[in-house]
Coordinates of C-alpha atoms and ligand atoms in Angstrom, one line a residue:
M735 CA 0.0 0.0 0.0
N736 CA 1.2 3.5 -0.5
E737 CA 2.2 5.7 2.2
L738 CA -0.7 8.1 2.0
R739 CA -1.5 8.0 5.6
D740 CA -1.6 11.8 6.1
E741 CA -4.8 13.6 5.6
F742 CA -5.7 13.9 1.8
T743 CA -5.0 17.4 0.3
D744 CA -4.8 18.9 -3.1
S745 CA -1.0 18.1 -3.1
T746 CA -1.6 14.4 -2.3
P747 CA 0.1 12.5 -5.2
G748 CA -1.7 10.1 -7.3
P749 CA -3.9 8.4 -8.4
F750 CA -3.2 5.7 -10.9
S751 CA -4.6 6.6 -14.5
L752 CA -8.1 5.5 -15.2
G753 CA -9.3 5.5 -18.9
A754 CA -12.7 5.3 -20.3
D755 CA -12.1 1.7 -21.1
T756 CA -11.2 0.7 -17.6
H757 CA -13.6 -1.7 -15.9
V758 CA -14.4 0.0 -12.5
V759 CA -16.2 -1.4 -9.6
I760 CA -17.1 0.8 -6.7
L761 CA -18.2 -0.3 -3.4
T762 CA -19.7 2.3 -1.1
G763 CA -20.6 2.2 2.5
A764 CA -22.5 4.5 5.2
G765 CA -19.5 6.7 5.2
I766 CA -20.3 8.3 1.8
S767 CA -23.6 9.5 3.1
A768 CA -22.2 10.7 6.5
E769 CA -21.6 14.2 5.3
S770 CA -25.3 14.5 4.0
G771 CA -26.3 13.9 7.6
L772 CA -26.9 10.2 7.9
A773 CA -25.4 8.6 10.7
T774 CA -22.8 5.7 10.0
F775 CA -23.3 2.6 11.9
R776 CA -20.1 1.3 13.4
G777 CA -18.7 4.8 14.1
Q778 CA -20.9 5.0 17.2
G779 CA -19.9 2.0 19.1
G780 CA -21.8 -0.5 17.1
L781 CA -25.2 1.3 17.4
W782 CA -27.3 2.3 14.5
E783 CA -29.1 5.5 15.6
G784 CA -29.0 4.3 19.2
H785 CA -30.1 0.8 18.4
R786 CA -28.2 -2.5 18.5
V787 CA -28.6 -3.9 15.0
E788 CA -29.9 -7.3 16.0
E789 CA -32.9 -5.5 17.9
V790 CA -33.9 -4.0 14.7
A791 CA -32.2 -5.6 11.6
S792 CA -32.8 -9.2 11.9
P793 CA -35.7 -11.5 10.9
R794 CA -35.9 -12.8 14.5
A795 CA -36.6 -9.1 15.8
F796 CA -39.2 -8.6 13.0
S797 CA -41.0 -11.8 13.8
R798 CA -40.9 -11.0 17.7
D799 CA -41.7 -7.3 17.4
P800 CA -42.8 -6.1 14.0
R801 CA -44.1 -2.8 15.3
C802 CA -40.6 -2.0 17.0
V803 CA -39.0 -2.9 13.7
W804 CA -41.2 -0.8 11.6
R805 CA -41.0 2.2 13.9
F806 CA -37.2 2.0 13.3
Y807 CA -37.2 1.7 9.5
N808 CA -40.1 4.4 9.3
A809 CA -37.7 6.7 11.1
R810 CA -35.0 6.0 8.7
R811 CA -37.5 6.5 5.7
T812 CA -38.5 9.9 7.1
A813 CA -34.9 10.9 7.7
L814 CA -34.1 10.4 4.1
K815 CA -36.5 13.3 3.2
A816 CA -34.4 15.7 5.0
V817 CA -31.1 14.9 3.4
E818 CA -29.4 15.5 -0.2
P819 CA -26.7 13.7 -2.1
N820 CA -23.2 15.2 -1.3
A821 CA -20.3 16.1 -3.6
A822 CA -19.0 12.4 -3.4
H823 CA -22.3 11.0 -4.8
R824 CA -22.4 13.4 -7.4
A825 CA -18.6 12.9 -8.3
L826 CA -19.5 9.1 -8.8
V827 CA -22.2 10.2 -11.3
S828 CA -19.5 12.2 -13.3
L829 CA -17.2 9.1 -13.1
E830 CA -19.9 6.8 -14.5
R831 CA -20.6 9.2 -17.3
Y832 CA -16.9 9.2 -18.2
I833 CA -16.5 5.4 -18.2
K834 CA -17.7 3.5 -21.3
D835 CA -21.2 1.9 -21.1
G836 CA -21.1 -1.5 -19.4
N837 CA -17.7 -0.9 -17.7
F838 CA -19.0 0.8 -14.5
T839 CA -20.5 -0.8 -11.5
L840 CA -21.6 0.9 -8.3
I841 CA -22.3 -1.7 -5.6
T842 CA -23.6 0.0 -2.4
Q843 CA -24.1 -1.3 1.0
N844 CA -26.2 1.7 1.8
V845 CA -30.1 1.5 2.0
D846 CA -30.5 5.2 1.6
D847 CA -31.4 6.6 -2.0
L848 CA -28.7 9.2 -2.2
H849 CA -26.9 7.5 -5.1
Q850 CA -30.0 7.1 -7.0
R851 CA -31.1 10.7 -6.3
A852 CA -27.7 11.9 -7.5
G853 CA -28.1 10.3 -10.8
S854 CA -26.1 6.9 -10.7
R855 CA -27.5 4.2 -13.1
N856 CA -25.5 1.2 -12.8
I857 CA -26.0 0.6 -9.0
L858 CA -26.6 -2.7 -7.2
P859 CA -28.0 -1.8 -3.8
M860 CA -27.0 -5.2 -2.3
H861 CA -28.5 -4.4 1.2
G862 CA -31.7 -3.2 -0.2
E863 CA -33.5 0.0 -0.3
L864 CA -35.6 1.9 2.5
V865 CA -37.8 3.4 -0.3
K866 CA -39.0 -0.2 -1.1
I867 CA -41.3 -2.4 0.8
R868 CA -42.6 -6.0 0.2
C869 CA -45.0 -8.5 1.3
T870 CA -44.1 -11.3 3.8
E871 CA -46.5 -13.7 2.0
C872 CA -47.1 -12.9 -1.7
N873 CA -44.6 -11.6 -4.3
H874 CA -45.7 -7.9 -3.8
L875 CA -42.8 -5.4 -4.1
E876 CA -43.2 -1.8 -4.6
E877 CA -41.4 1.5 -4.3
N878 CA -43.0 3.5 -1.7
R879 CA -42.1 7.0 0.0
D880 CA -45.3 7.4 1.9
D881 CA -45.6 7.6 5.6
L882 CA -46.4 4.1 6.9
D883 CA -48.0 3.0 10.2
D884 CA -46.1 0.5 12.3
F885 CA -48.0 -2.5 11.1
P886 CA -48.7 -1.9 7.4
R887 CA -50.4 -4.5 5.3
C888 CA -50.4 -5.6 1.8
S889 CA -53.6 -5.8 -0.4
C890 CA -53.6 -9.5 0.1
G891 CA -54.0 -8.8 4.0
A892 CA -50.5 -9.9 5.1
L893 CA -47.8 -7.9 6.9
L894 CA -45.4 -5.9 4.7
R895 CA -41.7 -5.6 5.5
P896 CA -39.0 -3.2 4.5
H897 CA -37.1 -4.4 1.3
I898 CA -33.9 -4.7 3.3
V899 CA -31.3 -7.4 3.8
W900 CA -31.2 -8.2 7.4
F901 CA -28.5 -10.1 9.4
G902 CA -28.6 -13.7 8.4
E903 CA -30.3 -13.0 4.9
M904 CA -28.7 -13.3 1.4
P905 CA -27.6 -10.1 -0.1
F906 CA -29.3 -9.0 -3.3
Y907 CA -27.6 -9.1 -6.9
M908 CA -24.9 -11.8 -5.7
E909 CA -24.7 -13.5 -9.1
T910 CA -24.3 -9.9 -10.9
I911 CA -21.7 -9.0 -8.4
A912 CA -19.7 -12.1 -8.7
S913 CA -19.6 -11.7 -12.6
R914 CA -18.5 -8.0 -12.3
M915 CA -15.7 -9.2 -9.7
R916 CA -14.3 -11.5 -12.5
E917 CA -13.7 -8.8 -15.0
L918 CA -12.6 -5.6 -13.2
D919 CA -9.6 -3.6 -13.5
V920 CA -10.0 -1.3 -10.6
F921 CA -11.9 -1.7 -7.2
I922 CA -12.6 1.2 -5.1
A923 CA -14.1 1.1 -1.6
I924 CA -15.4 4.4 -0.2
G925 CA -16.7 4.9 3.3
T926 CA -17.2 1.3 4.4
S927 CA -15.8 -0.3 7.5
G928 CA -15.1 -3.6 5.8
A929 CA -16.8 -5.5 8.7
V930 CA -19.9 -6.7 7.0
Y931 CA -19.6 -9.7 4.9
P932 CA -19.8 -10.7 2.0
A933 CA -19.2 -7.2 1.0
A934 CA -16.0 -7.1 3.2
G935 CA -14.8 -10.1 1.1
L936 CA -15.0 -8.3 -2.3
V937 CA -11.6 -6.9 -2.1
E938 CA -9.9 -10.1 -2.1
Q939 CA -11.9 -11.3 -5.1
A940 CA -10.6 -8.1 -6.7
K941 CA -7.1 -9.0 -5.9
R942 CA -7.7 -12.6 -7.3
S943 CA -8.8 -11.0 -10.6
G944 CA -5.7 -8.9 -10.8
A945 CA -7.4 -5.6 -10.1
R946 CA -5.9 -2.5 -8.5
T947 CA -7.5 -1.7 -5.0
V948 CA -8.2 1.6 -3.6
W949 CA -9.5 2.5 -0.1
I950 CA -11.1 5.9 0.7
N951 CA -11.7 6.5 4.3
P952 CA -10.9 8.8 7.2
D953 CA -9.9 5.5 8.8
E954 CA -7.1 2.9 8.0
P955 CA -8.5 -0.2 6.2
P956 CA -8.8 -3.4 8.4
F957 CA -6.7 -5.6 6.1
E958 CA -3.9 -3.4 5.1
F959 CA -2.1 -5.7 2.6
S960 CA -5.3 -5.8 0.6
W961 CA -5.1 -2.3 -0.7
D962 CA -2.7 -0.7 -3.2
E963 CA -3.8 3.0 -2.6
F964 CA -5.1 4.7 0.4
Y965 CA -6.7 8.1 0.4
R966 CA -7.5 9.2 3.8
G967 CA -10.1 11.7 4.5
P968 CA -13.8 12.5 4.2
A969 CA -15.6 11.1 0.9
A970 CA -17.1 14.5 0.0
T971 CA -13.5 16.0 -0.2
V972 CA -11.4 13.1 -1.5
V973 CA -13.9 11.6 -4.1
P974 CA -14.5 14.7 -6.1
T975 CA -10.8 15.4 -6.3
L976 CA -9.7 12.0 -7.4
V977 CA -12.5 11.8 -10.0
S978 CA -11.4 15.0 -11.5
R979 CA -7.8 13.8 -11.6
W980 CA -9.1 10.6 -13.3
T981 CA -11.4 12.1 -15.7
G982 CA -9.3 15.3 -16.4
K983 CA -12.8 17.3 -15.9
S984 CA -13.8 19.5 -13.0
V985 CA -16.6 17.8 -11.0
Ligands
NAD2057 P1 -20.0 1.3 8.8 O1 -20.9 2.3 9.5 O2 -19.8 -0.1 9.3 O3 -18.8 2.1 8.6 C1 -18.7 3.5 8.1 C2 -17.3 3.7 7.5 O4 -17.3 5.0 6.9 C3 -16.3 3.7 8.6 O5 -15.2 2.9 8.1 C4 -15.9 5.2 8.9 O6 -14.6 5.2 9.2 C5 -16.3 5.8 7.4 N1 -16.5 7.1 7.3 C6 -17.1 8.0 8.2 N2 -17.2 9.2 7.8 C7 -16.8 9.3 6.8 C8 -16.7 10.1 5.5 N3 -17.2 11.4 5.8 N4 -16.4 9.8 4.5 C9 -15.8 8.5 4.2 N5 -15.9 7.6 5.1 C10 -16.3 8.0 6.3 O7 -20.8 1.2 7.4 P2 -20.8 0.0 6.3 O8 -19.4 -0.6 6.1 O9 -21.6 0.6 5.2 O10 -22.0 -1.2 7.1 C11 -22.8 -0.7 7.7 C12 -24.2 -1.4 7.5 O11 -25.3 -0.7 8.1 C13 -24.4 -1.5 6.0 O12 -24.9 -2.9 5.7 C14 -25.7 -0.5 5.8 O13 -26.7 -1.3 5.0 C15 -26.2 -0.1 7.0 N6 -26.2 1.3 7.0 C16 -26.7 2.1 6.2 C17 -26.7 3.5 6.2 C18 -27.2 4.1 5.0 O14 -27.8 3.7 4.0 N7 -26.8 5.5 5.0 C19 -26.2 4.0 7.3 C20 -26.0 3.4 8.5 C21 -25.9 1.8 8.4
ZN2058 ZN1 -49.2 -9.6 -0.2

């Protein structure tokens, strides 16, 4: 890994070059939305907005107390309405437009809709989306931004649930992700703690595919040897600068 442990500034050297033909896979986590005003999860002693995740983000919690789980997710859904994408989300849209069609993949662990609202297109929200809900009985799945009560029902009468991947459940898009991880040149992780699997294992797949790996975060990566480049700092500062160096355009 490079020795870029100091805070990122305009004079920090790098990065590697990145052409329009490069296959790029980006992985984002809660940190990219921190500067929009959404709390990260591990940053606060393992609590997510004051809750232990197993109390609110597991199938067991939902079957035991669906109203408590829905109150938590309804609060997260309401919070989305008060925040906006930041410069890092927007810079990734510029990068996507610069890269040739089909060569850019944005995998996000975030359940907020800030990448989508910024204009990202090729996005795989592997942990689900707060703005989607689905039935616990039938196949019904819908995008829904309404205020819901704490026991919302499907038209079939069954209980609805958030379209979120809870602990113990299989993330979405795993086959697509696996195929993108076989053909990439560069893997860039932004604002993720690297603690939640299987997302945390993607860097090893990227290395096996011979890709260059880049870590953007105020904190050092957990497995230092996995990363070729490290840019230390907040996403909304670092990502636009790197993207404008990569693309040669101001963002
Ligand atoms: P995490 O909370 O475990 O880690 C956040 C990371 O972001 C940390 O490494 C931290 O150093 C870094 N960070 C903090 N401020 C930053 C900034 N300004 N710029 C760049 N990085 C910054 O997040 P995770 O790895 O995404 O895992 C958390 C899980 O909880 C995910 O599965 C996610 O679905 C869920 N979650 C989602 C949201 C959201 O959608 N916005 C918020 C909280 C939790
Ligand atoms: Zn139903």
